[in-house]
Amino acid sequence: MPRSRNTAPRRARRHPVRHARRQALVDYQLMIDSIQDYAVFLLDPRGKVLTWSQGARRLLGYTSAEIIGKNFSIFFSPADRRAGKPRQKLQQALTEKNSEDEHAMRRKNGSYFWTRGRNFPLWQSGKKLCGFVKIAHDITHHKQTDEQLKQSEERYRLVVENTSDVIQVLDIQGNYVYASPSHHRLLGHQPQALVGKNAFTLIHPDDLPTVQKKFTKAVHGKANNTTYRFRHKKGHYLTLEGTSTAIFNDEHQPYLVVSTAHDITARTELEQQKDAFIGIASHELKTPVTSLKAYTQMLQRRFLRRQDHEAALYLAKMDAQLNKLTNLISDLLDVTKIEAGRLLLHQELFDFDTLVKEIVDGIQLTTQHHRIIHHGSLGKKLYGDRDRIGQVLINLMTNALKYSPEADKIIVRVLGTKDAAVVMVQDFGIGISPKKQEKIFDRFFRVNDSRSNTFPGLGLGLFISAEIIKRQGGNIWVKSIAGKGSTFSFSLPLMPAPLARAVSPVSAPQPVRHG
Ligand code: ADP
């Protein structure tokens, strides 16, 4: 039949086009469905959902039947809807090119999640608006992380801004990168004005070498404490005590140093007043004790002449106690001299072996419990303060006797190395635990345990000894095993030590381990 013959080619001509369109729609749906992390919507010009992606269904929890044909305002909160936000968003897409859009979307179950995306207008023939494509993805996780980050930053900011400590972030040349607000409260400097300024320019010139040395150490990864004077905006100085720590990048290179410090001006002044008081009190005590000693010795001689041995014995005991008192006063005076940088040394050339022998013999006379064994000699003269070096040896030996009440000997060894004289005083007494050994040369430090508390003392002898040895250019150190005994040693350079000079009151002596 001609009709049917005619229709077949016509249908065949139409079908490929329809088929291609249908195929294009299927491909388009497949394409938008494959964008799993995104919700893609096709909206009409008023916001009605014409079609949407699988990602959108998954994120929002509706079926297509529940959504297709509904206005996309269903995904907004009632408050946003009342405020006309959905319409505003579409309007924005028409007026602002590339406008990014962030808002909360409501799921079917009433819960919300944050989305970020874009709304693109669709123009027919470039003129007539025929709808929008809305693309959004879930940023709830980023939002939460951002929020947590913001909160944690806020907490740190509050801590940094309200702490009374001074916080400085410096580059590795010492230039300010950040100064905390406490710079203004405490030191009178506007934090912003400090940025870029070199922190060393504000340090007291006398403290600068130590501060620079410690800063270099910090840059090399050794966090450390320093006490220094910092110039207030008005010109006077405050004493700060602080710690510096370097921050390293991924290549392990230091690029910042964080320093925190607190004001110890009042405490330092109080300590200076206390030292001054100890100095005056010890000085005032010295005169009456010296006359008491003179009268005691005079009476002792008188009683001996009268053959009153009992009275002479009591007076000898009194004289021994007065010696202890004199030693305590001298220690206190020495400490105040050290703190004020006034411990002067009188350098001379002297025979070291004679000094050691005199002291060993003298101390042997004071004890019947212990035998003092003396080994070795130097065989050379030394240049230094004979009395002060003798004072160190006496201190180490009297400690050795005092802290080994159950032992029957102490050993004093003298030896010479290529460039130093070394003395070791060994006892077999109570010993010192490793942790306490670190502090043993600190001022007023006494080991505080049930055993050591039974021994009298002020905790000054080793501090003074360490200061004297350090001032002579030598080292002092201890090796000890708790319960077994200790060996205190010091070394002195054979080369002439630098002449007496005032010592910085800021630096405490460090026990330096040797050999
Ligand atoms: P002190 O007057 O208290 O003896 P020192 O400065 O001489 O002061 O010693 C400090 C502390 O070190 C002592 O209190 C003691 O605890 C400990 N010490 C010193 N020498 C010895 C030693 N030979 N054996 C054990 N402990 C010692």
XYZ file of C-alpha atoms and ligand atoms in Angstrom:
542
model
C 0.000 0.000 0.000
C 1.268 3.388 -0.997
C 0.229 4.940 2.404
C 2.059 2.441 4.442
C 4.925 2.553 2.027
C 5.048 6.347 2.552
C 4.810 6.363 6.420
C 7.670 4.021 7.033
C 10.411 6.251 5.708
C 8.781 9.287 7.441
C 8.810 7.485 10.850
C 12.284 6.367 10.150
C 13.264 9.967 9.506
C 11.591 11.199 12.789
C 12.738 8.415 15.120
C 16.470 9.054 15.034
C 15.907 12.634 16.256
C 13.534 11.626 19.071
C 15.805 8.800 19.932
C 18.795 11.121 20.039
C 16.900 13.578 22.271
C 15.780 10.830 24.629
C 19.319 9.500 24.666
C 20.645 13.009 25.413
C 18.251 13.285 28.372
C 19.352 9.906 29.674
C 22.998 10.880 29.240
C 22.384 14.226 30.926
C 20.692 12.552 33.928
C 23.494 9.996 34.088
C 26.025 12.776 34.018
C 24.496 14.791 36.855
C 23.832 11.634 38.876
C 27.479 10.707 38.617
C 28.416 13.872 40.523
C 27.954 12.096 43.820
C 29.174 14.755 46.237
C 27.041 17.493 44.701
C 23.327 18.166 44.656
C 22.287 19.411 41.187
C 18.833 20.869 40.607
C 17.128 22.140 37.475
C 14.660 24.843 38.546
C 12.087 26.770 36.574
C 12.293 30.598 36.696
C 10.227 30.675 39.936
C 12.286 27.998 41.652
C 10.142 24.935 41.015
C 12.223 21.765 40.875
C 12.054 20.261 37.382
C 14.611 17.587 37.944
C 17.432 16.844 40.366
C 20.421 14.586 40.777
C 20.939 11.404 42.733
C 23.432 13.308 44.903
C 20.644 15.738 45.837
C 18.292 12.882 46.718
C 20.958 11.291 48.854
C 21.830 14.527 50.664
C 18.232 15.619 51.276
C 16.536 12.277 51.890
C 13.390 12.826 49.709
C 12.200 10.680 46.837
C 11.906 12.334 43.422
C 8.104 12.007 43.582
C 8.098 14.097 46.756
C 10.164 16.883 45.238
C 9.680 17.230 41.500
C 7.210 20.056 40.974
C 7.788 21.557 44.466
C 9.484 24.879 44.989
C 13.094 24.588 46.094
C 12.247 26.803 49.089
C 11.247 23.510 50.761
C 14.987 23.085 51.462
C 15.165 26.320 53.461
C 14.354 26.796 57.123
C 10.977 28.379 57.924
C 12.817 31.494 59.115
C 14.775 31.766 55.835
C 11.591 31.232 53.893
C 9.838 33.981 55.839
C 12.799 36.262 55.161
C 12.441 35.564 51.422
C 15.873 34.012 51.129
C 15.033 31.472 48.358
C 13.834 34.240 46.027
C 16.831 36.419 46.974
C 19.203 33.618 46.003
C 17.712 33.349 42.510
C 17.685 37.121 42.158
C 21.329 37.198 43.158
C 22.135 34.658 40.433
C 20.676 37.072 37.885
C 22.499 40.154 39.106
C 25.821 38.846 40.388
C 28.051 36.891 38.076
C 29.897 33.948 39.693
C 28.279 34.598 43.063
C 29.051 31.834 45.508
C 26.270 30.929 47.791
C 26.422 29.439 51.285
C 23.368 28.479 53.295
C 21.863 25.789 55.492
C 19.628 23.221 53.708
C 16.871 21.314 55.396
C 16.616 17.554 54.980
C 13.371 15.608 54.891
C 13.953 14.535 58.505
C 14.178 18.180 59.600
C 17.920 18.221 60.171
C 20.107 20.846 58.499
C 23.444 20.787 56.762
C 25.607 23.559 55.368
C 26.042 23.859 51.611
C 28.180 25.949 49.368
C 27.366 26.273 45.656
C 26.163 28.377 42.728
C 22.915 29.194 40.971
C 23.272 29.625 37.202
C 20.482 31.321 35.208
C 19.459 29.577 31.975
C 18.607 31.907 29.084
C 16.673 30.839 26.040
C 18.177 32.375 22.890
C 20.230 34.535 25.251
C 17.158 36.639 26.270
C 14.331 34.745 27.909
C 14.933 33.284 31.374
C 13.895 29.666 31.330
C 15.176 28.513 34.697
C 18.199 27.934 36.918
C 20.727 25.256 37.551
C 21.530 25.034 41.247
C 24.656 23.216 42.324
C 25.506 22.718 46.008
C 27.737 20.518 48.085
C 27.803 19.589 51.724
C 30.321 21.670 53.687
C 29.051 20.829 57.180
C 32.308 19.119 58.024
C 34.415 22.120 56.839
C 32.083 24.457 58.658
C 32.452 22.482 61.883
C 36.242 22.361 61.497
C 36.292 26.106 60.729
C 34.114 26.756 63.736
C 36.318 24.604 65.988
C 39.383 26.369 64.618
C 37.785 29.754 65.224
C 36.852 28.784 68.763
C 40.284 27.420 69.499
C 41.907 30.558 68.009
C 39.601 32.645 70.122
C 40.579 30.712 73.235
C 44.301 31.144 72.463
C 43.763 34.819 71.704
C 41.999 35.265 75.040
C 44.789 33.468 76.886
C 47.529 35.442 75.111
C 45.765 38.780 75.536
C 44.902 38.313 79.158
C 48.049 36.704 80.468
C 50.301 38.899 82.546
C 53.284 37.128 80.947
C 55.072 38.839 78.090
C 54.869 36.741 74.906
C 57.213 37.516 72.036
C 57.459 35.810 68.677
C 60.777 36.731 67.084
C 62.445 35.769 63.836
C 65.819 34.104 64.167
C 67.593 37.493 64.040
C 65.603 38.587 67.085
C 63.174 40.902 65.255
C 59.635 41.078 66.570
C 57.041 39.205 64.524
C 54.439 39.425 67.284
C 54.293 41.139 70.684
C 51.523 40.331 73.156
C 49.359 43.113 74.618
C 51.188 42.658 77.949
C 54.073 44.572 76.327
C 51.909 47.628 76.707
C 50.498 46.853 80.145
C 53.858 45.895 81.646
C 56.548 47.528 79.542
C 54.750 50.522 78.054
C 55.407 49.522 74.420
C 52.583 49.377 71.870
C 52.751 45.797 70.521
C 52.194 46.912 66.910
C 55.039 49.433 67.148
C 57.419 46.641 68.140
C 56.780 44.475 65.076
C 59.935 44.551 62.945
C 62.030 46.060 65.762
C 64.989 44.090 67.104
C 64.287 42.826 70.628
C 67.982 42.979 71.588
C 67.884 46.788 71.394
C 65.612 46.739 74.459
C 67.839 44.555 76.632
C 70.129 46.076 79.269
C 73.659 46.277 77.742
C 75.139 44.296 80.684
C 72.722 41.426 80.101
C 72.937 41.479 76.306
C 75.848 39.000 75.839
C 74.111 36.370 78.007
C 70.749 36.947 76.326
C 72.291 36.668 72.841
C 74.137 33.497 73.815
C 70.954 31.910 75.166
C 68.977 33.061 72.105
C 71.488 31.347 69.803
C 71.156 28.215 71.916
C 67.359 28.384 71.569
C 67.682 28.781 67.771
C 69.738 25.584 67.809
C 66.908 23.762 69.530
C 67.994 24.115 73.156
C 65.102 25.793 74.961
C 66.433 27.677 77.976
C 65.742 30.105 80.819
C 67.235 33.574 81.134
C 66.997 36.470 83.540
C 67.490 39.872 81.951
C 66.591 43.530 82.245
C 64.195 44.906 79.631
C 63.830 48.623 78.909
C 60.429 50.125 79.687
C 59.123 52.688 77.188
C 59.821 55.346 79.844
C 63.487 54.368 80.001
C 63.785 52.423 83.254
C 64.446 48.683 83.311
C 62.312 45.776 84.569
C 63.824 42.407 85.429
C 62.232 39.578 83.456
C 62.692 35.864 83.730
C 61.866 33.992 80.563
C 62.138 30.951 78.353
C 62.855 30.804 74.630
C 61.939 27.961 72.298
C 62.553 27.715 68.561
C 59.885 26.709 66.040
C 61.103 24.581 63.130
C 59.706 24.263 59.595
C 59.193 20.998 57.682
C 62.858 21.064 56.622
C 63.831 21.163 60.321
C 65.086 24.726 59.928
C 64.361 27.142 62.793
C 62.357 30.124 61.591
C 60.806 31.602 64.723
C 61.644 31.836 68.406
C 58.826 32.062 70.920
C 59.801 33.716 74.200
C 57.647 34.029 77.265
C 58.741 36.031 80.267
C 57.357 37.310 83.538
C 58.224 40.271 85.661
C 60.449 39.450 88.628
C 61.506 43.040 89.376
C 59.793 43.111 92.772
C 61.188 39.699 93.704
C 64.692 40.684 92.586
C 64.528 43.908 94.614
C 63.356 41.943 97.633
C 66.211 39.487 97.158
C 68.659 42.371 96.904
C 67.246 43.839 100.125
C 67.502 40.423 101.774
C 71.112 40.051 100.595
C 71.888 43.540 101.837
C 70.317 42.647 105.201
C 72.304 39.387 105.433
C 75.428 41.368 104.552
C 74.831 43.998 107.254
C 73.744 41.433 109.878
C 76.775 39.202 109.243
C 79.064 42.203 109.352
C 77.547 43.384 112.651
C 77.793 39.866 114.115
C 81.444 39.526 113.151
C 82.771 42.129 115.615
C 81.142 40.781 118.849
C 81.982 37.177 117.863
C 85.631 38.149 117.293
C 85.844 39.770 120.750
C 84.045 36.804 122.356
C 86.647 34.556 120.775
C 89.522 36.718 122.010
C 88.129 36.767 125.599
C 87.479 33.001 125.515
C 91.063 32.294 124.478
C 92.390 34.713 127.104
C 90.316 33.025 129.841
C 91.344 29.582 128.579
C 95.033 30.529 128.944
C 94.367 31.975 132.444
C 92.581 28.816 133.646
C 95.334 26.644 132.245
C 97.916 28.695 134.146
C 95.840 28.084 137.312
C 95.749 24.346 136.503
C 91.933 24.465 136.254
C 91.729 21.956 133.401
C 87.991 21.443 133.652
C 87.239 25.151 133.148
C 89.858 25.293 130.341
C 88.127 22.333 128.628
C 84.739 24.078 128.729
C 86.337 27.181 127.284
C 87.970 25.095 124.504
C 84.507 23.729 123.642
C 83.149 27.263 123.667
C 85.991 28.320 121.366
C 85.166 25.454 118.944
C 81.504 26.590 118.810
C 82.674 30.164 118.234
C 84.753 28.859 115.291
C 81.616 27.346 113.785
C 79.788 30.644 114.273
C 82.677 32.527 112.636
C 82.567 30.136 109.652
C 78.820 30.606 109.230
C 79.221 34.378 109.330
C 82.065 34.237 106.784
C 79.922 32.082 104.462
C 77.058 34.565 104.694
C 79.413 37.455 104.013
C 80.950 35.622 101.039
C 77.531 34.978 99.541
C 76.540 38.632 99.784
C 79.871 39.552 98.179
C 79.265 37.074 95.335
C 75.733 38.345 94.768
C 76.943 41.935 94.676
C 79.854 41.005 92.385
C 82.349 42.057 95.056
C 84.174 38.780 95.706
C 87.712 39.820 94.919
C 90.500 37.314 94.439
C 94.107 37.970 95.377
C 96.182 36.164 92.805
C 99.675 34.973 93.701
C 102.084 32.202 92.785
C 101.977 29.531 95.513
C 103.027 25.963 96.143
C 99.883 23.895 95.665
C 101.179 20.673 97.302
C 102.147 22.572 100.501
C 98.656 24.085 100.704
C 96.972 20.670 100.321
C 99.267 19.125 102.943
C 98.660 21.927 105.447
C 94.910 21.525 105.063
C 94.935 17.717 105.220
C 97.076 17.862 108.402
C 94.915 20.579 109.939
C 91.663 18.727 109.312
C 93.109 15.426 110.516
C 93.595 17.117 113.914
C 89.847 17.815 114.129
C 88.705 14.190 113.726
C 89.367 10.966 115.527
C 86.821 8.914 113.590
C 88.310 9.342 110.126
C 91.722 8.740 108.674
C 92.522 11.172 105.886
C 94.465 9.408 103.164
C 96.409 11.766 100.952
C 97.581 10.524 97.526
C 99.530 12.218 94.751
C 100.989 15.639 94.202
C 101.174 18.319 91.548
C 104.843 19.194 91.809
C 104.234 22.652 90.423
C 103.359 26.117 91.591
C 99.920 27.489 90.856
C 98.827 31.040 90.179
C 95.645 31.893 92.058
C 94.076 32.973 95.350
C 95.733 30.619 97.863
C 93.282 31.313 100.711
C 90.175 30.983 98.565
C 91.402 27.743 96.946
C 92.215 26.478 100.469
C 88.683 27.455 101.507
C 87.259 25.211 98.735
C 89.379 22.250 99.802
C 88.412 22.741 103.463
C 84.748 22.879 102.480
C 84.921 19.665 100.430
C 86.872 17.843 103.164
C 84.655 18.977 106.054
C 81.584 17.968 104.014
C 83.203 14.573 103.322
C 83.671 14.074 107.074
C 80.235 15.464 107.981
C 78.304 13.355 105.488
C 80.086 10.049 106.202
C 79.636 9.628 109.976
C 79.811 5.843 109.803
C 82.909 5.632 107.594
C 86.455 5.604 108.905
C 88.345 7.280 106.100
C 88.274 9.869 103.373
C 90.673 9.992 100.425
C 92.223 13.154 98.968
C 93.871 12.686 95.565
C 95.958 15.308 93.772
C 97.075 14.928 90.165
C 98.301 17.082 87.348
C 97.049 16.857 83.773
C 98.648 18.615 80.782
C 97.025 21.910 81.632
C 95.290 21.557 85.019
C 95.668 20.629 88.649
C 92.945 18.237 89.796
C 91.878 17.496 93.374
C 89.394 14.761 94.272
C 87.878 14.322 97.721
C 86.247 10.930 98.151
C 84.062 9.818 101.017
C 82.144 6.626 101.780
C 79.093 8.263 103.288
C 75.437 8.856 102.545
C 75.958 9.867 98.877
C 73.628 12.022 96.775
C 70.900 10.877 94.360
C 71.447 11.868 90.662
C 68.513 14.338 90.671
C 69.897 16.241 93.693
C 73.393 16.286 92.208
C 72.150 18.719 89.525
C 71.319 21.331 92.160
C 74.037 20.701 94.666
C 76.015 23.814 93.722
C 72.978 26.140 93.960
C 72.746 28.776 96.670
C 71.030 27.551 99.874
C 70.503 24.092 98.350
C 70.467 21.290 100.879
C 69.440 17.705 100.122
C 66.097 17.377 101.773
C 65.598 13.819 102.979
C 65.299 12.166 106.341
C 68.995 11.255 106.324
C 70.465 14.596 105.275
C 68.189 16.647 107.506
C 70.079 15.420 110.546
C 73.242 17.314 109.471
C 73.584 20.989 110.315
C 74.417 23.535 107.600
C 73.161 26.446 105.517
C 73.699 25.045 102.024
C 76.215 27.755 101.110
C 79.621 26.025 101.120
C 79.334 24.367 97.693
C 77.819 27.490 96.127
C 80.766 29.567 97.357
C 83.246 26.848 96.334
C 81.790 26.646 92.823
C 81.928 30.423 92.475
C 85.564 30.566 93.595
C 86.618 27.746 91.250
C 84.719 29.270 88.351
C 86.321 32.660 89.009
C 89.735 30.944 88.937
C 88.917 29.551 85.485
C 88.426 25.995 86.769
C 85.657 23.417 86.984
C 83.974 21.690 89.896
C 81.856 18.542 89.734
C 80.535 15.632 91.715
C 80.137 11.908 91.179
C 78.087 10.151 93.759
C 76.057 7.027 94.477
C 73.348 7.331 97.114
C 74.223 5.153 100.096
C 77.772 4.500 98.848
C 79.557 7.843 98.916
C 80.596 10.845 96.884
C 83.653 12.206 95.120
C 83.779 15.975 94.814
C 86.478 17.199 92.428
C 87.783 20.464 91.115
C 90.332 21.411 88.519
C 92.365 24.604 88.223
C 94.218 25.780 85.136
C 98.004 25.685 85.326
C 98.130 28.811 83.178
C 97.662 32.061 85.096
C 93.957 32.727 85.607
C 92.633 36.157 84.657
C 93.018 38.665 87.434
C 90.171 39.189 89.863
C 87.182 40.806 88.281
C 83.688 41.432 89.453
C 81.330 38.600 88.690
C 77.882 39.123 87.175
C 75.286 38.671 89.916
C 72.855 37.257 87.341
C 74.755 34.096 86.473
C 74.766 31.222 88.920
C 77.686 28.802 88.860
C 77.176 25.742 86.721
C 78.657 22.426 87.773
C 80.713 21.459 84.779
C 81.443 17.799 84.333
C 84.977 17.113 83.454
C 86.734 14.141 81.928
P 75.974 22.555 103.997
O 76.389 23.642 104.884
O 74.514 22.271 104.055
O 76.802 21.321 104.110
P 77.028 22.751 101.297
O 76.773 23.788 100.259
O 78.425 22.480 101.624
O 76.168 23.172 102.536
O 76.356 21.439 100.774
C 75.061 21.479 100.213
C 74.336 20.163 100.404
O 74.991 19.156 99.627
C 74.409 19.639 101.817
O 73.353 20.158 102.579
C 74.289 18.157 101.611
O 72.931 17.803 101.503
C 74.939 17.910 100.269
N 76.353 17.429 100.386
C 77.461 18.185 100.305
N 78.562 17.417 100.406
C 78.127 16.148 100.537
C 78.770 14.872 100.679
N 80.112 14.766 100.708
N 77.980 13.776 100.779
C 76.637 13.882 100.740
N 75.963 15.035 100.617
C 76.693 16.168 100.513
